[in-house]
Short mmCIF file of C-alpha atoms and ligand atoms in Angstrom, two decimals:
data_model
loop_
_atom_site.label_atom_id
_atom_site.label_comp_id
_atom_site.label_asym_id
_atom_site.label_seq_id
_atom_site.Cartn_x
_atom_site.Cartn_y
_atom_site.Cartn_z
CA MET A 21 80.67 108.74 120.78
CA LYS A 22 84.06 107.19 121.40
CA LYS A 23 87.29 109.10 121.53
CA VAL A 24 90.81 107.70 121.66
CA VAL A 25 93.33 110.01 123.28
CA LYS A 26 97.08 109.68 122.92
CA PHE A 27 99.37 111.72 125.15
CA GLY A 28 102.96 112.39 124.10
CA GLY A 29 106.01 112.22 126.35
CA SER A 30 106.12 115.90 127.31
CA SER A 31 102.43 115.70 128.27
CA LEU A 32 103.30 112.97 130.80
CA ALA A 33 106.78 113.99 131.90
CA SER A 34 105.86 114.86 135.51
CA ALA A 35 103.01 114.57 138.02
CA GLU A 36 101.93 118.09 137.08
CA GLN A 37 101.67 117.16 133.40
CA PHE A 38 99.91 113.89 134.29
CA ARG A 39 97.33 115.91 136.17
CA LYS A 40 96.65 118.08 133.14
CA ALA A 41 96.18 114.95 131.04
CA GLY A 42 93.90 113.45 133.70
CA ASP A 43 91.77 116.62 133.78
CA ILE A 44 91.43 116.55 130.02
CA ILE A 45 90.34 112.90 130.03
CA ARG A 46 87.90 113.32 132.90
CA SER A 47 86.32 116.43 131.41
CA ASP A 48 84.81 114.37 128.58
CA ALA A 49 83.23 110.96 129.27
CA GLU A 50 83.73 110.02 125.62
CA ARG A 51 87.50 109.90 126.10
CA ARG A 52 87.45 106.18 126.81
CA TYR A 53 90.69 104.76 125.44
CA VAL A 54 94.02 106.23 126.43
CA VAL A 55 97.41 105.65 124.81
CA PRO A 56 100.35 107.06 126.80
CA SER A 57 103.96 107.63 125.72
CA ALA A 58 106.87 107.25 128.15
CA PRO A 59 107.74 110.30 130.29
CA GLY A 60 109.52 112.83 128.07
CA LYS A 61 111.56 115.89 128.91
CA ARG A 62 110.50 118.05 131.86
CA TYR A 63 112.76 120.89 130.72
CA ASP A 64 114.99 121.59 127.76
CA LYS A 65 118.16 119.78 128.88
CA ASP A 66 116.31 116.84 130.48
CA THR A 67 116.54 113.27 129.13
CA LYS A 68 113.55 111.26 127.90
CA VAL A 69 112.95 108.03 129.82
CA THR A 70 113.11 106.13 126.51
CA ASP A 71 116.66 107.40 125.97
CA MET A 72 117.58 106.53 129.57
CA LEU A 73 116.30 102.99 128.98
CA TYR A 74 118.27 102.59 125.77
CA SER A 75 121.52 103.67 127.40
CA CYS A 76 120.88 101.61 130.54
CA TYR A 77 120.28 98.54 128.41
CA ALA A 78 123.40 99.20 126.32
CA LYS A 79 125.37 98.86 129.56
CA ALA A 80 123.57 95.63 130.46
CA GLU A 81 124.33 94.25 127.03
CA ALA A 82 128.00 95.19 127.31
CA GLY A 83 128.14 93.34 130.64
CA GLU A 84 128.63 96.59 132.60
CA GLU A 85 126.85 97.38 135.86
CA PHE A 86 123.60 99.27 135.23
CA LYS A 87 121.91 99.37 138.63
CA GLU A 88 122.45 103.10 139.13
CA ASP A 89 120.99 103.90 135.72
CA LEU A 90 117.94 101.79 136.42
CA LYS A 91 117.57 103.51 139.77
CA SER A 92 117.43 106.95 138.10
CA ILE A 93 114.70 105.64 135.79
CA LYS A 94 112.77 104.29 138.76
CA GLU A 95 113.05 107.69 140.43
CA ARG A 96 111.40 109.34 137.44
CA TYR A 97 108.36 107.11 137.93
CA GLU A 98 108.37 107.43 141.71
CA GLU A 99 108.33 111.20 141.36
CA ILE A 100 105.16 110.90 139.27
CA ILE A 101 103.48 108.34 141.55
CA GLY A 102 104.35 110.43 144.64
CA GLY A 103 103.16 113.67 143.02
CA LEU A 104 99.85 112.04 142.13
CA LYS A 105 99.54 110.56 145.63
CA LEU A 106 98.85 107.09 144.25
CA GLU A 107 98.99 103.89 146.27
CA LEU A 108 101.08 102.08 143.72
CA SER A 109 104.43 100.34 143.89
CA LEU A 110 106.52 99.47 140.85
CA GLU A 111 109.01 97.52 143.00
CA ASP A 112 108.16 94.12 141.48
CA GLU A 113 108.07 95.53 137.97
CA PHE A 114 111.58 96.92 138.36
CA LYS A 115 112.82 93.58 139.75
CA THR A 116 111.48 91.86 136.62
CA ILE A 117 113.02 94.52 134.38
CA GLU A 118 116.41 94.12 136.05
CA LYS A 119 116.24 90.35 135.67
CA ASN A 120 115.29 90.64 132.01
CA PHE A 121 118.07 93.16 131.36
CA ARG A 122 120.56 90.64 132.81
CA LYS A 123 119.06 87.99 130.51
CA LYS A 124 119.63 90.43 127.60
CA GLU A 125 116.01 90.48 126.57
CA GLY A 126 116.71 93.04 123.82
CA ALA A 127 116.80 96.81 123.25
CA ASP A 128 113.17 96.84 122.07
CA TYR A 129 112.04 95.24 125.29
CA ALA A 130 114.09 97.77 127.26
CA ALA A 131 112.71 100.80 125.42
CA SER A 132 109.13 99.57 125.62
CA ARG A 133 109.23 99.60 129.44
CA GLY A 134 108.93 103.39 129.30
CA GLU A 135 105.40 103.20 127.89
CA TYR A 136 104.52 100.01 129.79
CA LEU A 137 105.20 101.54 133.21
CA ASN A 138 103.60 104.86 132.31
CA GLY A 139 100.54 102.89 131.20
CA ILE A 140 100.32 101.16 134.57
CA ILE A 141 100.47 104.52 136.34
CA MET A 142 97.92 106.09 133.99
CA ALA A 143 95.49 103.19 134.47
CA ALA A 144 95.80 103.42 138.27
CA TYR A 145 95.38 107.20 138.19
CA LEU A 146 92.25 107.09 136.02
CA GLY A 147 90.77 103.84 137.37
CA TYR A 148 90.82 102.40 133.82
CA GLU A 149 91.76 98.85 132.86
CA PHE A 150 95.39 98.30 131.80
CA ILE A 151 95.97 96.26 128.64
CA ASP A 152 99.57 95.31 127.85
CA ALA A 153 100.19 96.20 124.18
CA ALA A 154 102.27 93.01 123.80
CA THR A 155 99.04 91.00 124.05
CA VAL A 156 97.11 92.91 121.38
CA ILE A 157 99.54 94.41 118.85
CA PHE A 158 101.43 91.99 116.60
CA PHE A 159 104.45 91.85 114.32
CA ASP A 160 105.43 89.05 111.95
CA GLU A 161 108.84 87.35 111.93
CA GLN A 162 110.21 89.99 109.52
CA GLY A 163 109.25 92.67 112.00
CA GLU A 164 106.39 93.95 109.82
CA PHE A 165 103.34 95.21 111.67
CA GLU A 166 100.45 92.76 111.25
CA SER A 167 97.56 95.14 110.81
CA GLU A 168 94.67 92.75 110.22
CA LYS A 169 95.47 90.28 112.98
CA THR A 170 96.03 93.17 115.38
CA ASN A 171 92.78 94.82 114.40
CA LYS A 172 90.81 91.64 114.98
CA VAL A 173 92.32 90.80 118.36
CA LEU A 174 92.31 94.38 119.60
CA ALA A 175 88.74 95.07 118.48
CA GLU A 176 87.55 91.95 120.27
CA ARG A 177 89.55 92.74 123.42
CA LEU A 178 88.41 96.36 123.60
CA SER A 179 84.77 95.47 122.95
CA ARG A 180 84.86 93.87 126.40
CA THR A 181 85.97 96.99 128.22
CA GLU A 182 84.36 100.39 128.63
CA ARG A 183 87.59 102.26 129.42
CA ALA A 184 91.18 101.16 129.02
CA VAL A 185 94.79 102.27 128.83
CA VAL A 186 96.95 100.70 126.09
CA PRO A 187 100.60 101.80 126.27
CA GLY A 188 102.05 103.17 123.02
CA PHE A 189 105.12 102.33 120.94
CA TYR A 190 105.29 98.53 121.14
CA GLY A 191 103.71 95.16 120.46
CA ALA A 192 105.08 91.64 120.18
CA TYR A 193 106.13 88.90 117.77
CA GLU A 194 104.09 85.67 117.66
CA ASP A 195 106.33 84.16 120.34
CA GLY A 196 105.71 87.06 122.73
CA ARG A 197 109.07 88.85 122.33
CA VAL A 198 108.57 92.59 122.49
CA LYS A 199 109.05 94.71 119.37
CA THR A 200 108.76 98.49 119.12
CA PHE A 201 107.75 100.75 116.28
CA SER A 202 110.29 103.37 115.23
CA ARG A 203 110.84 106.38 117.51
CA GLY A 204 107.74 108.43 118.14
CA GLY A 205 105.67 105.30 117.47
CA SER A 206 103.06 105.86 120.17
CA ASP A 207 101.28 107.97 117.57
CA ILE A 208 100.86 104.78 115.53
CA THR A 209 99.46 102.86 118.50
CA GLY A 210 96.89 105.60 119.03
CA SER A 211 95.83 105.26 115.43
CA ILE A 212 95.63 101.45 115.65
CA VAL A 213 93.46 101.65 118.76
CA SER A 214 91.22 104.24 117.09
CA ARG A 215 90.68 101.94 114.12
CA ALA A 216 89.95 98.95 116.36
CA VAL A 217 87.23 100.72 118.36
CA LYS A 218 85.98 102.67 115.31
CA ALA A 219 86.49 105.88 117.23
CA ASP A 220 84.70 109.06 116.25
CA VAL A 221 87.94 110.95 116.63
CA TYR A 222 91.58 110.23 117.44
CA GLU A 223 92.86 113.03 119.67
CA ASN A 224 96.62 113.31 119.68
CA TRP A 225 97.67 115.49 122.64
CA THR A 226 101.11 117.03 122.42
CA ASP A 227 102.92 120.25 123.35
CA VAL A 228 101.92 122.38 120.35
CA SER A 229 98.50 123.50 119.15
CA GLY A 230 98.68 121.59 115.88
CA PHE A 231 100.58 122.00 112.64
CA LEU A 232 101.96 125.31 111.50
CA LEU A 233 101.82 126.50 107.93
CA ALA A 234 105.60 126.72 107.78
CA ASP A 235 108.63 125.87 109.91
CA PRO A 236 108.86 128.43 112.77
CA ARG A 237 112.66 128.14 112.68
CA ILE A 238 112.52 129.80 109.26
CA ILE A 239 109.35 131.93 109.49
CA ASP A 240 108.43 134.06 112.52
CA ASN A 241 105.05 133.15 113.97
CA PRO A 242 103.49 131.27 111.07
CA PRO A 243 99.73 130.69 111.41
CA GLY A 244 98.41 127.29 112.49
CA ILE A 245 96.74 124.92 110.04
CA GLU A 246 93.09 124.45 111.03
CA ASN A 247 92.12 121.69 108.61
CA ILE A 248 94.28 119.47 106.47
CA THR A 249 93.51 116.32 104.51
CA TYR A 250 95.40 113.04 104.99
CA ARG A 251 96.83 113.41 101.50
CA GLU A 252 98.01 116.96 102.05
CA LEU A 253 99.66 115.90 105.27
CA ARG A 254 101.43 113.04 103.52
CA GLU A 255 102.86 115.52 101.04
CA LEU A 256 104.08 117.69 103.90
CA SER A 257 105.07 115.11 106.49
CA TYR A 258 107.53 113.14 104.46
CA MET A 259 109.35 116.38 103.88
CA GLY A 260 110.04 116.92 107.54
CA ALA A 261 107.05 117.84 109.71
CA THR A 262 107.70 116.44 113.17
CA VAL A 263 104.43 116.75 115.05
CA LEU A 264 103.01 113.34 114.12
CA HIS A 265 104.73 110.06 113.18
CA GLU A 266 104.26 109.71 109.43
CA ASP A 267 102.88 106.17 109.68
CA ALA A 268 100.18 107.25 112.13
CA ILE A 269 97.67 108.26 109.50
CA PHE A 270 97.35 104.88 107.79
CA PRO A 271 95.23 102.89 110.30
CA VAL A 272 92.69 105.71 110.87
CA ARG A 273 92.59 106.58 107.20
CA ARG A 274 91.10 103.17 106.44
CA GLU A 275 88.09 104.05 108.56
CA GLY A 276 87.94 107.75 107.74
CA ILE A 277 88.52 108.68 111.39
CA PRO A 278 89.71 112.27 111.82
CA ILE A 279 92.83 113.04 113.87
CA ASN A 280 92.74 116.11 116.06
CA ILE A 281 96.15 117.39 117.17
CA ARG A 282 95.74 119.16 120.53
CA ASN A 283 97.91 120.94 123.09
CA THR A 284 97.92 119.53 126.65
CA ASN A 285 99.18 122.90 127.91
CA CYS A 286 96.45 124.82 126.09
CA PRO A 287 93.39 122.53 125.92
CA GLU A 288 91.06 125.32 124.84
CA ALA A 289 92.84 125.65 121.48
CA ARG A 290 91.03 123.85 118.66
CA GLY A 291 94.25 122.42 117.22
CA THR A 292 94.58 120.93 113.75
CA TRP A 293 92.00 118.55 112.26
CA ILE A 294 93.34 115.96 109.85
CA VAL A 295 90.46 114.64 107.75
CA GLU A 296 89.76 112.58 104.68
CA SER A 297 88.14 115.40 102.78
CA THR A 298 86.66 118.76 103.64
CA CYS A 299 84.80 121.64 102.07
CA GLN A 300 86.32 124.00 104.66
CA LYS A 301 88.35 126.52 102.73
CA SER A 302 91.71 127.38 104.14
CA LYS A 303 92.41 131.05 104.63
CA TYR A 304 95.24 130.93 102.12
CA VAL A 305 95.61 129.27 98.73
CA ILE A 306 98.22 126.98 100.22
CA THR A 307 97.76 124.72 103.23
CA GLY A 308 101.44 124.43 104.07
CA ILE A 309 105.05 124.62 102.96
CA ALA A 310 107.67 122.13 104.04
CA GLY A 311 111.04 121.10 102.80
CA LYS A 312 114.20 119.26 103.44
CA LYS A 313 117.85 119.67 102.57
CA GLY A 314 120.36 117.00 101.65
CA PHE A 315 119.20 115.50 98.37
CA CYS A 316 121.21 114.40 95.35
CA SER A 317 119.98 114.29 91.79
CA VAL A 318 121.20 111.59 89.44
CA ASN A 319 120.67 112.84 85.89
CA ILE A 320 120.63 110.16 83.25
CA GLU A 321 120.72 111.01 79.54
CA LYS A 322 120.15 108.81 76.56
CA ASP A 323 119.22 109.83 73.03
CA MET A 324 115.79 108.53 72.06
CA MET A 325 115.07 107.56 75.65
CA ASN A 326 111.40 108.31 75.03
CA ALA A 327 111.22 105.55 72.43
CA GLU A 328 112.96 102.87 74.46
CA ILE A 329 110.57 100.57 76.24
CA GLY A 330 111.67 99.63 79.77
CA PHE A 331 114.38 102.30 80.17
CA GLY A 332 112.87 103.74 83.35
CA ARG A 333 112.43 100.33 84.89
CA LYS A 334 116.06 99.42 84.26
CA VAL A 335 117.31 102.68 85.79
CA LEU A 336 115.16 102.28 88.88
CA GLN A 337 116.24 98.64 89.15
CA ALA A 338 119.78 99.87 89.82
CA PHE A 339 118.54 101.90 92.80
CA GLU A 340 116.40 99.04 94.04
CA ASP A 341 119.31 96.58 93.85
CA TYR A 342 121.25 98.74 96.29
CA GLY A 343 118.31 99.36 98.61
CA ILE A 344 117.91 103.06 97.81
CA SER A 345 114.47 104.64 97.71
CA PHE A 346 113.82 107.62 95.49
CA GLU A 347 111.89 110.79 96.27
CA HIS A 348 111.04 112.09 92.81
CA VAL A 349 111.66 111.14 89.21
CA PRO A 350 111.08 114.07 86.86
CA SER A 351 111.87 113.32 83.23
CA GLY A 352 112.42 114.99 79.86
CA ILE A 353 112.44 113.63 76.32
CA ASP A 354 115.98 112.22 76.52
CA THR A 355 116.60 112.59 80.26
CA MET A 356 115.44 111.13 83.48
CA THR A 357 116.41 112.43 86.91
CA VAL A 358 116.24 110.46 90.13
CA PHE A 359 116.23 112.38 93.43
CA VAL A 360 117.62 110.45 96.39
CA HIS A 361 118.66 111.20 99.96
CA GLN A 362 122.32 112.13 99.86
CA ASP A 363 123.23 110.35 103.10
CA GLU A 364 121.67 107.07 101.90
CA PHE A 365 123.20 107.35 98.46
CA MET A 366 126.71 108.62 99.08
CA ASP A 367 128.42 105.36 100.04
CA LYS A 368 126.84 103.43 97.21
CA GLU A 369 126.98 106.04 94.44
CA GLN A 370 129.64 104.43 92.26
CA LYS A 371 128.02 101.04 92.51
CA VAL A 372 124.68 102.51 91.47
CA VAL A 373 126.25 104.43 88.59
CA SER A 374 127.88 101.29 87.19
CA ALA A 375 124.66 99.35 87.69
CA ILE A 376 122.76 101.96 85.66
CA HIS A 377 125.38 101.66 82.90
CA ARG A 378 125.15 97.90 82.98
CA LEU A 379 121.36 97.70 83.04
CA ALA A 380 120.23 100.69 80.93
CA ASP A 381 123.25 101.66 78.80
CA PRO A 382 122.74 105.45 79.00
CA ASP A 383 124.91 108.05 77.19
CA THR A 384 125.87 110.03 80.29
CA ILE A 385 125.20 110.14 84.03
CA ASP A 386 125.70 113.31 86.02
CA ILE A 387 125.28 113.66 89.80
CA GLU A 388 124.46 116.92 91.56
CA SER A 389 124.59 117.18 95.33
CA ASP A 390 123.40 119.50 98.13
CA LEU A 391 119.94 120.08 96.80
CA ALA A 392 116.85 120.89 98.82
CA LEU A 393 113.28 119.95 97.98
CA ILE A 394 110.40 122.19 98.93
CA ALA A 395 106.78 121.06 98.81
CA VAL A 396 104.10 123.71 98.46
CA VAL A 397 100.86 121.94 99.28
CA GLY A 398 97.23 122.95 99.10
CA ARG A 399 93.93 121.38 98.13
CA GLY A 400 92.90 124.82 96.94
CA MET A 401 95.65 125.00 94.31
CA LYS A 402 93.79 122.93 91.76
CA SER A 403 91.04 125.49 91.45
CA THR A 404 93.19 128.61 91.62
CA ARG A 405 94.73 130.04 88.51
CA GLY A 406 98.38 131.06 88.41
CA THR A 407 99.67 129.43 91.59
CA ALA A 408 102.76 128.07 89.89
CA GLY A 409 103.34 131.39 88.15
CA ARG A 410 103.24 133.26 91.45
CA ILE A 411 105.64 130.82 93.10
CA PHE A 412 108.22 131.10 90.35
CA SER A 413 108.07 134.84 90.00
CA ALA A 414 108.51 135.16 93.78
CA LEU A 415 111.52 132.86 93.64
CA ALA A 416 113.01 134.82 90.74
CA HIS A 417 112.60 138.09 92.67
CA ALA A 418 114.33 136.49 95.64
CA ASN A 419 117.22 135.49 93.37
CA VAL A 420 116.60 131.81 93.88
CA ASN A 421 117.59 129.57 91.01
CA VAL A 422 115.01 126.81 90.53
CA ARG A 423 116.72 123.53 89.66
CA MET A 424 113.72 121.25 89.40
CA ILE A 425 109.95 121.51 89.22
CA ASP A 426 107.55 118.65 89.72
CA GLN A 427 103.83 119.06 90.02
CA GLY A 428 102.30 116.01 91.68
CA SER A 429 99.63 114.33 89.56
CA SER A 430 97.11 115.07 92.31
CA GLU A 431 97.57 118.83 91.64
CA LEU A 432 97.80 119.06 95.38
CA ASN A 433 101.42 120.02 95.48
CA ILE A 434 104.27 121.59 93.60
CA ILE A 435 107.74 120.32 94.41
CA ILE A 436 110.61 122.67 93.81
CA GLY A 437 114.29 121.75 93.87
CA VAL A 438 116.76 124.48 94.85
CA SER A 439 120.31 124.38 96.14
CA ASP A 440 120.69 123.82 99.89
CA ASP A 441 121.99 127.38 100.27
CA ASP A 442 118.81 128.86 98.81
CA PHE A 443 116.48 126.75 100.95
CA GLU A 444 115.47 129.25 103.65
CA ASN A 445 115.26 132.13 101.19
CA ALA A 446 113.00 130.17 98.90
CA ILE A 447 110.63 129.25 101.73
CA ARG A 448 110.47 132.87 102.90
CA ALA A 449 109.70 134.08 99.38
CA ILE A 450 106.87 131.58 98.90
CA TYR A 451 105.46 132.30 102.36
CA LYS A 452 105.50 136.02 101.69
CA ILE A 453 103.35 135.96 98.57
CA PHE A 454 100.76 133.49 99.82
CA VAL A 455 100.51 134.43 103.49
CA GLU A 456 101.87 137.90 104.14
CA LEU A 457 100.58 139.43 100.90
CA GLN A 458 97.75 136.89 100.52
CA LEU A 459 98.07 136.91 96.76
N1 LIG B 503 108.83 106.92 123.81
C1 LIG B 503 109.10 106.65 122.44
C2 LIG B 503 110.09 107.65 121.88
O1 LIG B 503 110.63 108.46 122.62
C3 LIG B 503 107.87 106.56 121.61
C4 LIG B 503 106.96 107.77 121.65
O2 LIG B 503 107.10 108.63 122.51
O3 LIG B 503 106.07 107.84 120.80
O4 LIG B 503 110.37 107.62 120.72
#
């Protein structure tokens, strides 16, 4: 058995946290490949090392003095090294970093040093080999992750080592310049490493015991999700779940490797298992509820729309031309509605409206703003009668006006559009019938 373990920033924020991670790794000989994040927050008001690096580099780029800022970053690492009683000096590393900051090596390079240095410490602490991610994870000139090349090189490299540490969050272009993933991207590295070694499981260690059925800021003490499929998670994650980077499921999904979300501060908890498919029934009809505010709907009407070939393509072309992605496109016989993120759309709205007129010649276009989308997701929904009925009667009783309904073709989810003001109420009403009353 081979396990890949990724530890998030709060799991490695101090020597004490490092020790917990070390104990977890050492307690299971199968935990052979380790992907660390940069040190995160030690307490609520603390600053993540990644953020310290970004602001330190911004000074370097502006030609301001940044020595003091770099010194505070160095102290964060020295505190960890000292606390772990390691014989390790990062003196030379920091000299190189300072030199490269003066050469304006780039913000990605700067940010990546958080993971790079933490990786060096982790490797020394565990006695594992250190592999710089810039030598095994690749991006093309457009900045797109090169999955196949990476997989080949990484698989070959890791086949030559029993135990290794590969820092998260970054890789490099062909010419060796460092490039990072988006924020939280160490989750993706963990998934890439898992695919390369064909791991039996990808353990993602963080500061919560997995996913919760609903947002705890809206619902008091929601239960945890024990098992969830990749597809269910996709339906929930793009709506706002924050535990795992949304791109992290793709590499492991290709190999059917399960992801187990675990809590470094509570290692005995089973956490959430994210799997390809399962016959494990969840306790409730639904697996989870998630949602997001801040959408706009663009309602386009044209008589006989249903008979016009290419109408939908022309409408969507207008959005594509202005670089706007859409979330949902429910349609009627003479209407088509496009849901977009309000903040992306706002500045370009008039341009898009005239483009739709130009390309598709509709009768009217009407824009509604401040809408929220709620996804009710569950693999069990397909085989349960009346799920939709229960949702809508609960919403009616809670005085929530439903503005849009869209049932995904997978029958895995029902998407409901409500006004932003009704968002929390709607989630509470849905939670109540399925979880509190277990209907
Ligand atoms: N350290 C990076 C961040 O703060 C990446 C990560 O932690 O996954 O976003």
